[in-house]
CSV table of C-alpha atoms and ligand atoms in Angstrom, one decimal:
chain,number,residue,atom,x,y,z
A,250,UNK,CA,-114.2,16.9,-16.7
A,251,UNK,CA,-111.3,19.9,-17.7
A,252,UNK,CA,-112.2,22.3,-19.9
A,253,UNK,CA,-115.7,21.9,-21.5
A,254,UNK,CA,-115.0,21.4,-25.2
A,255,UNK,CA,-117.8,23.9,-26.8
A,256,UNK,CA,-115.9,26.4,-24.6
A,257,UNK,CA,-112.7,25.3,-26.0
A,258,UNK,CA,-114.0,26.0,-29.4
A,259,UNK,CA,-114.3,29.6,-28.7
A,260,UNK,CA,-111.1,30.4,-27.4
A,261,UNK,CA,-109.8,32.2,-30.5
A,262,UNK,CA,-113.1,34.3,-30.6
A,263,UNK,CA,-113.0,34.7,-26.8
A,264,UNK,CA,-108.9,35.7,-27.5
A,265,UNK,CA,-110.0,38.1,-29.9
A,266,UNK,CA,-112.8,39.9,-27.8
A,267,UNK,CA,-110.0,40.2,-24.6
A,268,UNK,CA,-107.2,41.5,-27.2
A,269,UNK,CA,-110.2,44.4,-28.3
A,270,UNK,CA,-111.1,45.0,-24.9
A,271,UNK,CA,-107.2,45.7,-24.1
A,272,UNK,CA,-106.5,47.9,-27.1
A,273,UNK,CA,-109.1,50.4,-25.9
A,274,UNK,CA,-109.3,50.3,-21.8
A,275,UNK,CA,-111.4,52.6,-20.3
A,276,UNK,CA,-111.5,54.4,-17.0
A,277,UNK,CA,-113.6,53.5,-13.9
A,278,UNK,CA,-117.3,54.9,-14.8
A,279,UNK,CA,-116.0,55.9,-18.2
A,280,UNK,CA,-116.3,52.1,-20.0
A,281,UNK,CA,-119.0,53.0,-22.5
A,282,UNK,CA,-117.2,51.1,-25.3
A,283,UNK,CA,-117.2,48.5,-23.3
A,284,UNK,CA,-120.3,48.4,-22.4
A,285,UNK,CA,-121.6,48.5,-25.9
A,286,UNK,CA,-119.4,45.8,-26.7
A,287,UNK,CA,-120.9,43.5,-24.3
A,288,UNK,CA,-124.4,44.3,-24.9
A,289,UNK,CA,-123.7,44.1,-28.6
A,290,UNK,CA,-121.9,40.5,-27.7
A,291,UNK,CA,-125.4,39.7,-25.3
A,292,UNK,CA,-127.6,40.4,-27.8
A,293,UNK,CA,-126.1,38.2,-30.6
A,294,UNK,CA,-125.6,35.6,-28.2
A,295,UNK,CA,-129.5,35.6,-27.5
A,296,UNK,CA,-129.4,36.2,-23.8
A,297,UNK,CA,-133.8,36.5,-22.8
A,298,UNK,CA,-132.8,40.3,-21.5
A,299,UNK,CA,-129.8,42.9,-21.1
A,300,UNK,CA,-130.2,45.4,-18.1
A,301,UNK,CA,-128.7,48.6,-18.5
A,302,UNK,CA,-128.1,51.8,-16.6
A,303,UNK,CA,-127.0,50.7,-13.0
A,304,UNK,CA,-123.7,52.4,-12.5
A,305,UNK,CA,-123.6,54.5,-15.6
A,306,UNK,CA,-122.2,51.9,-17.7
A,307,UNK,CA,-123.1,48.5,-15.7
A,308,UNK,CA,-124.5,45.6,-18.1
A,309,UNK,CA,-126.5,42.7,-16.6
A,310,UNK,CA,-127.4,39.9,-19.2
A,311,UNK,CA,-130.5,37.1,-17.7
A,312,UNK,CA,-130.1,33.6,-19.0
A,313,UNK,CA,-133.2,31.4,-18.5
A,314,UNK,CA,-132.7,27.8,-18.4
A,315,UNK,CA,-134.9,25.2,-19.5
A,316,UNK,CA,-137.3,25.2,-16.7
A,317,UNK,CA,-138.0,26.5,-13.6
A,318,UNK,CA,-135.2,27.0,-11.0
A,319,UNK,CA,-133.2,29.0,-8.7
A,320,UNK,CA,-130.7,32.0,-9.8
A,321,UNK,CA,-127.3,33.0,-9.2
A,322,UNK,CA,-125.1,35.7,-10.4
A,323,UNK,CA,-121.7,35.6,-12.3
A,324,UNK,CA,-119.9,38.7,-11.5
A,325,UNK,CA,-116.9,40.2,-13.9
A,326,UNK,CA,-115.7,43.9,-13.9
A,327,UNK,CA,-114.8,45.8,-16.6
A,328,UNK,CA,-112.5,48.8,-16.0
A,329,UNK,CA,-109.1,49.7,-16.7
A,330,UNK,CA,-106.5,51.8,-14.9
A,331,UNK,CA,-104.8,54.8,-15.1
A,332,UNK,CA,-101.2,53.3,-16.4
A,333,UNK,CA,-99.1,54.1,-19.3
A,334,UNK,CA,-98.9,50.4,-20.7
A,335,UNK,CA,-95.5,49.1,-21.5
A,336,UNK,CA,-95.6,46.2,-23.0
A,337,UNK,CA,-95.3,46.9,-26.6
A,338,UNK,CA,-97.7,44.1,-27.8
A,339,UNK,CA,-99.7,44.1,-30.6
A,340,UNK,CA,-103.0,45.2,-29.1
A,341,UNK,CA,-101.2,47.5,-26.5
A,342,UNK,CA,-103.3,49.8,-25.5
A,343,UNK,CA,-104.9,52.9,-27.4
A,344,UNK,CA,-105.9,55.7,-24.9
A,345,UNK,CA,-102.9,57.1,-24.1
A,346,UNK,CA,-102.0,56.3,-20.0
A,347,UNK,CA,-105.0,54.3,-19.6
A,348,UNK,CA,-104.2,50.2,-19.4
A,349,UNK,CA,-106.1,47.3,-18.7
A,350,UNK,CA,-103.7,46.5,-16.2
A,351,UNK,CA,-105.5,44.3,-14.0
A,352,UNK,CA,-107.2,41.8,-16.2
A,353,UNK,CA,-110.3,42.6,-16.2
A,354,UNK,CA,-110.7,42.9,-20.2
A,355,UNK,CA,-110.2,38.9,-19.2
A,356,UNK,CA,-112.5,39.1,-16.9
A,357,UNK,CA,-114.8,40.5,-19.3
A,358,UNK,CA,-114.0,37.8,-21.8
A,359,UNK,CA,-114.5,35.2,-19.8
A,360,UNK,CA,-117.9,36.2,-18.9
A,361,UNK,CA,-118.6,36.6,-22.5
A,362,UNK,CA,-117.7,33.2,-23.0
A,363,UNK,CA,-119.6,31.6,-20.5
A,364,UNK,CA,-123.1,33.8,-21.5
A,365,UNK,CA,-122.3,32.3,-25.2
A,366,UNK,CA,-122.2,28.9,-24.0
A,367,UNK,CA,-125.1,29.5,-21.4
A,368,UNK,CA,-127.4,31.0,-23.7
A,369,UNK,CA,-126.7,28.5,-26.5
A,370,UNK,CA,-127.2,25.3,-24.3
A,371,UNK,CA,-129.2,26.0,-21.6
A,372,UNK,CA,-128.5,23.1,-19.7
A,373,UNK,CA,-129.7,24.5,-16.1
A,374,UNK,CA,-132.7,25.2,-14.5
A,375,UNK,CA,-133.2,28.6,-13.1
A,376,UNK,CA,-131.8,32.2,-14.2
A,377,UNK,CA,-127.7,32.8,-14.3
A,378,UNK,CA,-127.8,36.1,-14.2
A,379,UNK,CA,-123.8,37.8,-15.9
A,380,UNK,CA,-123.2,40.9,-14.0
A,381,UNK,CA,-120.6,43.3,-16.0
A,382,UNK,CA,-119.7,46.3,-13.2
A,383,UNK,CA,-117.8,49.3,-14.0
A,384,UNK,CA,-115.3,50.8,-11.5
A,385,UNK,CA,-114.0,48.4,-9.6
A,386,UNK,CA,-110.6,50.2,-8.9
A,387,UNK,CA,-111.2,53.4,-6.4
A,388,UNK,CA,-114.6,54.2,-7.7
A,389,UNK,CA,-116.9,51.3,-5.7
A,390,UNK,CA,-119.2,50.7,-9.0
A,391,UNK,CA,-119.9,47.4,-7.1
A,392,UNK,CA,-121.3,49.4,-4.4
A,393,UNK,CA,-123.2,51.7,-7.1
A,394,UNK,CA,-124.8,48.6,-8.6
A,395,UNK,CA,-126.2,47.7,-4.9
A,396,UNK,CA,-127.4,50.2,-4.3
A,397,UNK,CA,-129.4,51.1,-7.8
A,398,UNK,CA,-131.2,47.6,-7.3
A,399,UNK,CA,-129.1,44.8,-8.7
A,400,UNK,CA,-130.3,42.7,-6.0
A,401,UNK,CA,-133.9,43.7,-6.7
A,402,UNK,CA,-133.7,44.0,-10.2
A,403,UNK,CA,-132.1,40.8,-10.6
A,404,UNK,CA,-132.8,38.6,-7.3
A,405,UNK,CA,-130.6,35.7,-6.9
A,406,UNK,CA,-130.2,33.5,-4.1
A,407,UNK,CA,-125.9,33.6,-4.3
A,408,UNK,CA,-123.4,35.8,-6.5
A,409,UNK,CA,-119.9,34.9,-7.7
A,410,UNK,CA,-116.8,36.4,-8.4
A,411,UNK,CA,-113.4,35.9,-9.9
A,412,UNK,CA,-110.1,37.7,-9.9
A,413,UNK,CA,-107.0,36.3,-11.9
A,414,UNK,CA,-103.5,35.8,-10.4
A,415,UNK,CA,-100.7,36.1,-12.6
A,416,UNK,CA,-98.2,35.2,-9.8
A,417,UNK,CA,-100.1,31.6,-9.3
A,418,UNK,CA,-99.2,28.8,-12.4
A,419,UNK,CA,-102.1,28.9,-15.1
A,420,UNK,CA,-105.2,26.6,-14.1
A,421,UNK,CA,-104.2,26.8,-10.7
A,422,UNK,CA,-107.7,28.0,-8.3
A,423,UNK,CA,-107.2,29.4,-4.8
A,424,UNK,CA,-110.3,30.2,-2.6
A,425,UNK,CA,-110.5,30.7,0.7
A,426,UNK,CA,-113.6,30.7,3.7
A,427,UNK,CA,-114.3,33.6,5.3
A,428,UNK,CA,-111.8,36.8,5.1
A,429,UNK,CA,-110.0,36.8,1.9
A,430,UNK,CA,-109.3,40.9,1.0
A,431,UNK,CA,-109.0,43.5,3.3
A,432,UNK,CA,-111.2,47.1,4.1
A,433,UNK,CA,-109.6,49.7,2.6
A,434,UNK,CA,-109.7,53.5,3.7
A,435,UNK,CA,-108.2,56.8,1.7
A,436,UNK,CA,-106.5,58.7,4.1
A,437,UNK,CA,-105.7,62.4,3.7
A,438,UNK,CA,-104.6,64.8,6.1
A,439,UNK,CA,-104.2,68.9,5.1
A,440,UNK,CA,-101.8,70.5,7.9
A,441,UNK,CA,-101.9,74.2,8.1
A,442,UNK,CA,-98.8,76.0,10.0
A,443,UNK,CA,-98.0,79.6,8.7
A,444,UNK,CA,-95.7,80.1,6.0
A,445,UNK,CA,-92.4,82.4,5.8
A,446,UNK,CA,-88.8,83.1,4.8
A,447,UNK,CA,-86.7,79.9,5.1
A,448,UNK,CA,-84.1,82.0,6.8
A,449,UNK,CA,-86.7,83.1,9.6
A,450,UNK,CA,-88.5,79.9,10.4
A,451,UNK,CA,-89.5,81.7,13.9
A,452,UNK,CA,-91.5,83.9,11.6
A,453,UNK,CA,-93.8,81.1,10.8
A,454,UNK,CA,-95.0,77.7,11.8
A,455,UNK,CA,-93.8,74.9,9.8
A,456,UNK,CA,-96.4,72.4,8.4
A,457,UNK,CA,-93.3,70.6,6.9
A,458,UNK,CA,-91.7,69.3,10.3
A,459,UNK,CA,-95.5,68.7,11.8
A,460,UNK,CA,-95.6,66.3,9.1
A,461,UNK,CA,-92.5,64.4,9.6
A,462,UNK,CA,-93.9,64.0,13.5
A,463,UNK,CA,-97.0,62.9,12.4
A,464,UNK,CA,-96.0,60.4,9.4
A,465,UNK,CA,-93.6,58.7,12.4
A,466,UNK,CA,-96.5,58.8,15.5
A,467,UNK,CA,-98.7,57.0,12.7
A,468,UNK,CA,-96.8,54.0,13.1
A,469,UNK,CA,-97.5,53.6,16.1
A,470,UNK,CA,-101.1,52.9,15.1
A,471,UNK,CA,-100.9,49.5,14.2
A,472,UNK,CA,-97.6,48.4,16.7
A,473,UNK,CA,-98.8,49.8,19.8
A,474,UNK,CA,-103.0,49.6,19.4
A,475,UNK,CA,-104.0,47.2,17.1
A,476,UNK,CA,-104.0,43.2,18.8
A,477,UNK,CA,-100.9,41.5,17.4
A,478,UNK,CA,-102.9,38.7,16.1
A,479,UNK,CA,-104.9,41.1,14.0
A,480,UNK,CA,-104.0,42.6,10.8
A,481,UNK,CA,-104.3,46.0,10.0
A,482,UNK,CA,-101.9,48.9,7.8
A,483,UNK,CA,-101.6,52.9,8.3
A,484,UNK,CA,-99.1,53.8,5.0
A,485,UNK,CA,-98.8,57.2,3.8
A,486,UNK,CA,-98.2,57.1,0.1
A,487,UNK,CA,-97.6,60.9,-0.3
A,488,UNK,CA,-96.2,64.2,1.0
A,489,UNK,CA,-96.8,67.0,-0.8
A,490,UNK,CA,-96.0,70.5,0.4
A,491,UNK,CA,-93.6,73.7,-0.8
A,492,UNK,CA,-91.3,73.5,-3.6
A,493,UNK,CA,-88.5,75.9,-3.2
A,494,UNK,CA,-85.0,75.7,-1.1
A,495,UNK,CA,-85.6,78.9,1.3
A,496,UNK,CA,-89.9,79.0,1.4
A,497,UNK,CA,-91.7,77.1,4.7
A,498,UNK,CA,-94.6,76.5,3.2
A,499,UNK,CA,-98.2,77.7,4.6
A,500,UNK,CA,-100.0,74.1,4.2
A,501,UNK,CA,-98.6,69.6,3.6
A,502,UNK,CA,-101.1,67.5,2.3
A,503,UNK,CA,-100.0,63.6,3.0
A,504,UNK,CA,-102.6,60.9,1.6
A,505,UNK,CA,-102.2,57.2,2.5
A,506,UNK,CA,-104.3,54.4,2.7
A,507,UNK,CA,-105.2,51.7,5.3
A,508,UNK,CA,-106.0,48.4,5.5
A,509,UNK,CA,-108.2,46.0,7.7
A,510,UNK,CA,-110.0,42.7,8.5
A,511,UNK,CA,-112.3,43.1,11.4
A,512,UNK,CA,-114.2,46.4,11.6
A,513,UNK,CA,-112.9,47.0,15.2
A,514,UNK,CA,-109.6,47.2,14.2
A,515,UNK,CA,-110.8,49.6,11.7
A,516,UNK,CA,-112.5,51.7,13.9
A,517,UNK,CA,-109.0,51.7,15.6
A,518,UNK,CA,-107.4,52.9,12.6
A,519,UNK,CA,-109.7,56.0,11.9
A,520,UNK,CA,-109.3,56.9,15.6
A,521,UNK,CA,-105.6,57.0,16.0
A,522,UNK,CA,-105.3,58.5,12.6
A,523,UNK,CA,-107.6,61.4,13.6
A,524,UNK,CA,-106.8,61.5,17.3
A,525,UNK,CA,-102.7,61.7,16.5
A,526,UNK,CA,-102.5,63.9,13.1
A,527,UNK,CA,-104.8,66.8,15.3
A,528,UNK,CA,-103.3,66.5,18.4
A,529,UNK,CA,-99.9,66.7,17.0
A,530,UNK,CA,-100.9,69.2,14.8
A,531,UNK,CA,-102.7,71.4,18.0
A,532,UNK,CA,-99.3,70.8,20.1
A,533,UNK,CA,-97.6,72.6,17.6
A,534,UNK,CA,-99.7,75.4,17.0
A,535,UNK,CA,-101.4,74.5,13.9
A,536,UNK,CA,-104.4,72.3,12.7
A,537,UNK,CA,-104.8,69.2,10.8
A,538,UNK,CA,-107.7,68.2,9.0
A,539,UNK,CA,-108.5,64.7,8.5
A,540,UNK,CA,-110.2,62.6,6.2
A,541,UNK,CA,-110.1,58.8,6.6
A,542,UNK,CA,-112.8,57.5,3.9
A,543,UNK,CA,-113.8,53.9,3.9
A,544,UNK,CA,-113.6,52.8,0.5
A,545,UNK,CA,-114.5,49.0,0.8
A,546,UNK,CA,-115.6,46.4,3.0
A,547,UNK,CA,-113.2,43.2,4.1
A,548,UNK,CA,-114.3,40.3,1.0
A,549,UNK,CA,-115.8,38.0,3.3
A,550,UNK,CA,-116.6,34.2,1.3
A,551,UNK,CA,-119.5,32.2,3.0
A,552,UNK,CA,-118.1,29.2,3.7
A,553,UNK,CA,-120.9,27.0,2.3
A,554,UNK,CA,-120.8,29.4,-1.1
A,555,UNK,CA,-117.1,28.5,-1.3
A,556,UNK,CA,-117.7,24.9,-1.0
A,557,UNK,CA,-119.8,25.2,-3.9
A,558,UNK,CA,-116.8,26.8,-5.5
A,559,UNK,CA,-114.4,23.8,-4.8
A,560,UNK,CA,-116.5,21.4,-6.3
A,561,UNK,CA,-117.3,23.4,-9.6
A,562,UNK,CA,-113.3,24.3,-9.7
A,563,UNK,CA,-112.3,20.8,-9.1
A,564,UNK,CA,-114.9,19.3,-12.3
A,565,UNK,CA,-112.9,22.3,-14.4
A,566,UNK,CA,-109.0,21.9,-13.3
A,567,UNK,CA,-108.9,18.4,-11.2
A,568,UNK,CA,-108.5,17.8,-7.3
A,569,UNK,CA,-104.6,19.2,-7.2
A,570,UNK,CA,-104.9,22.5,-8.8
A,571,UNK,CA,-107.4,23.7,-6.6
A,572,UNK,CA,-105.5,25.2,-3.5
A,573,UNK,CA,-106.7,26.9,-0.4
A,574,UNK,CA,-104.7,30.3,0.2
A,575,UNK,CA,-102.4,30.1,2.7
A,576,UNK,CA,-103.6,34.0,4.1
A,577,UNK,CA,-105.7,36.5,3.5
A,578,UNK,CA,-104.1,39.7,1.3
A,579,UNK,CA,-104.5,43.3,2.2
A,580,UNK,CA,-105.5,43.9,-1.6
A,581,UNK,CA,-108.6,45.6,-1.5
A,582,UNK,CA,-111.8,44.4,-3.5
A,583,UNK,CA,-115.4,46.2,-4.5
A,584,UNK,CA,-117.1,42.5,-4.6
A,585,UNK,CA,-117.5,42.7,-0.9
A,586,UNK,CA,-120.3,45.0,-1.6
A,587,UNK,CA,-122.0,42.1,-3.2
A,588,UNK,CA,-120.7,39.6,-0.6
A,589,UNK,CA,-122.3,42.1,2.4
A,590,UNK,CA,-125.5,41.8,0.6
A,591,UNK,CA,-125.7,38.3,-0.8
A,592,UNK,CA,-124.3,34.8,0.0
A,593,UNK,CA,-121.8,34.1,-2.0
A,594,UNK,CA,-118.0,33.6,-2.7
A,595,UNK,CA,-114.7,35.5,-4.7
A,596,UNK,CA,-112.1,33.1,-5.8
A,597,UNK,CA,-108.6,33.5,-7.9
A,598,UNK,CA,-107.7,31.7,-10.8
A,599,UNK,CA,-104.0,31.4,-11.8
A,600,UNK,CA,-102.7,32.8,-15.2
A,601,UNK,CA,-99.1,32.4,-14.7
A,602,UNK,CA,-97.4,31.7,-17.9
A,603,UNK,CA,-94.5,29.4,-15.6
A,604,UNK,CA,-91.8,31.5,-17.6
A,605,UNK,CA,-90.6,34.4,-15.4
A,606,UNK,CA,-92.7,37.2,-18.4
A,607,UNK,CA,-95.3,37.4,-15.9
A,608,UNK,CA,-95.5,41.1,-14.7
A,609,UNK,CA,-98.0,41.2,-11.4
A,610,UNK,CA,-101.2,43.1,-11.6
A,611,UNK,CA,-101.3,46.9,-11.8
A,612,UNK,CA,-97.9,46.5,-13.6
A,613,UNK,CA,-97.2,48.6,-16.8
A,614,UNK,CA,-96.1,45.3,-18.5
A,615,UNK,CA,-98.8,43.1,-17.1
A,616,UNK,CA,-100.9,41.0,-19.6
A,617,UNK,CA,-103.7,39.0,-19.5
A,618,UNK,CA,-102.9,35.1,-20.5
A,619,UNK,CA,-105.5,34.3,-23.1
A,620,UNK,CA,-104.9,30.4,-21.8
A,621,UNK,CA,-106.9,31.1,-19.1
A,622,UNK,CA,-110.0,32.4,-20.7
A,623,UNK,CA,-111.7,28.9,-20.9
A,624,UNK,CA,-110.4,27.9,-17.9
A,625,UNK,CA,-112.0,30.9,-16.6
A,626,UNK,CA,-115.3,29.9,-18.7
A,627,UNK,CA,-116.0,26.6,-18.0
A,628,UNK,CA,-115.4,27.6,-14.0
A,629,UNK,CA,-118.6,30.2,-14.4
A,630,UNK,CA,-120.5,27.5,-16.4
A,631,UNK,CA,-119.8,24.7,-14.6
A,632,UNK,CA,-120.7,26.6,-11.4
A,633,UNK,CA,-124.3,27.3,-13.2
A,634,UNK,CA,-124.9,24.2,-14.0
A,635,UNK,CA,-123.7,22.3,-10.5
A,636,UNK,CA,-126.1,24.8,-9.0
A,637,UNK,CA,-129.1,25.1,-11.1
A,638,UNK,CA,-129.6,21.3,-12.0
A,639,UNK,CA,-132.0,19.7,-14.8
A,640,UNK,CA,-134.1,18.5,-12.7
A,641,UNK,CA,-134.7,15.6,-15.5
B,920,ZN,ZN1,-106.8,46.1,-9.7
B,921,ZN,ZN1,-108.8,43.7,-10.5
C-alpha cells in the first residue's frame, strides 16, 4: 500500500495550506496565526474536541474512532525561524527576517492532512490524538506542553514525531533505536579584566587575551575528558568584546553551544566548561561567569515504538525506502521532552527533490517539497490505524 489515495486527493489543498503557512512564519511562542489556522482547519474537519492554551499557542485536536480503543499521539511543530528567506518564490515569506526554514509549515500540513483523513474515516479504534507545539527551535515549547498537562490532558499510551530531511531522496524514511539527536546546552561565559588605554595594557587587565586562552583550553574538553568512544561538542559560536583599535576593553562575552548523548558525558561538559573558563579567568586576575543551560534532552526512540514505525513506513513507501541511519546527529530536538515522558519514537522522512535545488534546513533558500506532504500523511495515518485496529 503507497500513498493512500483519499490522502492523495488532498494534496493540492494540503499544498495550498503549507504554501499559507510559509508566506507568514511566525516566531517560537509567537505562532498565533498559526494556531488559528489550525483550529479553524480542526474544526471544519470535525475533530470531537480542539485543546487550546498549552504553550501559549499549542493546539491539540482528539479524534475518536469507531469504538473503544487505545490512544496515541501525532506530534508536528509549528514555528519558524529567525532568517531573512532567500528564495524568491512565490509564497516567500511575509514577516520580514522571519522564515519557515525548517519545514515545519510541512510539518503542519501534514498533520492537517492526516486529522482530515482521520476525522472523516474513522477507521481505528481508540483516540489519535494531533499535537501542534509551538517553539520547537531554542524555546522548548515541547517541554512547555509537558509540563502544562499534555500527558494528562490528553493520555496516550505512545507519541510520535516526524522531522523532514531534505538531504535524503523524497519518500525515503530513516529511523533509528535508541539515541537519535543529541542534548544540547547554551553556553555563555562574561569575563571581566579591567579596561584601559591600548597603549598601557599594564594599566589594565585584558578580558580579550583571557578569552583567546580560554576558547583554546575548551578544546580540551572533549579530547582529553570525554571517552573516545563517546560523542560529545564544546563550540564557541561568538566573541564579542571592545570595538576600537587602541581600547582593552573592561568585559568579552563568548556564547557557544554543546552537544551530548549520555548524561555523564554531559555532566563532563558543564564541569570542564565551568572549572576551565574560572580558573583561567582567576589565574589571570579576573573572573568568569558561567552559564551552561541545558536546553534539551538526547531524543531517545524506544525500540519497540520504532518497530512500530518500520512497519507503518514500509505499508506507506515499500521495504527499500525505509533505511536505518547509519549514526546518530548532534542536531538538537524538543521531542525528547515527549520521548522522556512517553514511549514513543521520532523518525525522518526524505524530501530531497534528487536535483542539486535542495538547500539543507535552517538555510535561507530552503523549501519545503510539497511531494512529501502525503507521504508524510499517509505515514501518521497509517501509523493510527496499524496501532488502533477495528477490532471487527
Ligand atoms: Zn530547525
Ligand atoms: Zn525542525
Amino acid at each position: 500500500m503507497p500513498v493512500i489515495n483519499r490522502i492523495a486527493d488532498y494534496q493540492a489543498e494540503m499544498a495550498a495550506w503549507r504554501r499559507d503557512l510559509h508566506a507568514h512564519p511566525e516566531l517560537a511562542l509567537q505562532e498565533v496565526r498559526t494556531s488559528q489556522v489550525v483550529q479553524e482547519k480542526l474544526k471544519e474537519f470535525g475533530v470531537d474536541e480542539i485543546i487550546t492554551g498549552m504553550a501559549r499557542t499549542g493546539v491539540v485536536g482528539v479524534i475518536k474512532g469507531k469504538g473503544q480503543g487505545g490512544s496515541i499521539g501525532l506530534r508536528a511543530d509549528m514555528d519558524a525561524l529567525p532568517i531573512h528567506e532567500e528564495t524568491n518564490l512565490p509564497y516567500a515569506s511575509k514577516n520580514h527576517g522571519v522564515m519557515h526554514a525548517c519545514g515545519h509549515d510541512g510539518h503542519t500540513a501534514m498533520l492537517l492532512g492526516a486529522a482530515k483523513y482521520l476525522a472523516e474515516t474513522r477507521n481505528f479504534d481508540g483516540i489519535v490524538y494531533v499535537v501542534f507545539q509551538p517553539a520547537e527551535e531554542n524555546l522548548a515549547g515541547g517541554e512547555i506542553m509537558v509540563k502544562e498537562g499534555l500527558f494528562e490532558k490528553c493520555p496516550m499510551d505512545m507519541i510520535f514525531g516526524m522531522h523532514n530531511w531534505p538531504t535524503v531522496p523524497l519518500g525515503t524514511f530513516l529511523w533509528r533505536e535508541g539515541p537519535t539527536m543529541a542534548a544540547v546546552a547554551n553556553i555563555e561565559i562574561n569575563i571581566t579584566g579591567k579596561g584601559c588605554h591600548g597603549a598601557h595594557p599594564d594599566h589594565g587587565n585584558d578580558p580579550i587575551v583571557i578569552a583567546a586562552q580560554i576558547v583554546n583550553a575548551l578544546q580540551t574538553i572533549v579530547s582529553r575528558t570525554i571517552d573516545p568512544t563517546d560523542a560529545g561538542v564544546v563550540t564557541i559560536g561568538a566573541i564579542n568584546g571592545g570595538h576600537i583599535y587602541n581600547v582593552i576593553p573592561e568585559t568579552v562575552r563568548m556564547l557557544g553551544t554543546a552537544r551530548w548523548f549520555r548524561p555523564e558525558v554531559g555532566d563532563k561538559l558543564e564541569s570542564g566548561v565551568r572549572r576551565l573558563a574560572t580558573g583561567i579567568a582567576a589565574s589571570f586576575d579576573a573572573t568568569a561567569e558561567v552559564m551552561f543551560n541545558r536546553a534539551f534532552p538526547a531524543t531517545i526512540n524506544d525500540g519497540a515504538a520504532t518497530q512500530l514505525t518500520l512497519h507503518a513506513a514500509r505499508a506507506v513507501a515499500g521495504e527499500a525506502s525505509v533505511r536505518p541511519m547509519s549514526r546518530p546527529t548532534m542536531g538538537g530536538e524538543d521531542f525528547a521532552f515527549m520521548l522522556n515522558e512517553k514511549q514513543g519514537s521520532y523518525i525522518m522522512l526524505g524530501g530531497g527533490r534528487g536535483d542539486g535545488r535542495d538547500a539543507n534546513l535552517h538555510h535561507p533558500k530552503y523549501d519545503f517539497n510539497d511531494e512529501a506532504l502525503p507521504i508524510g500523511a499517509s505515514y501518521w495515518v497509517t501509523l493510527a490505524e496499524q496501532l488502533l485496529p477495528r477490532k471487527n
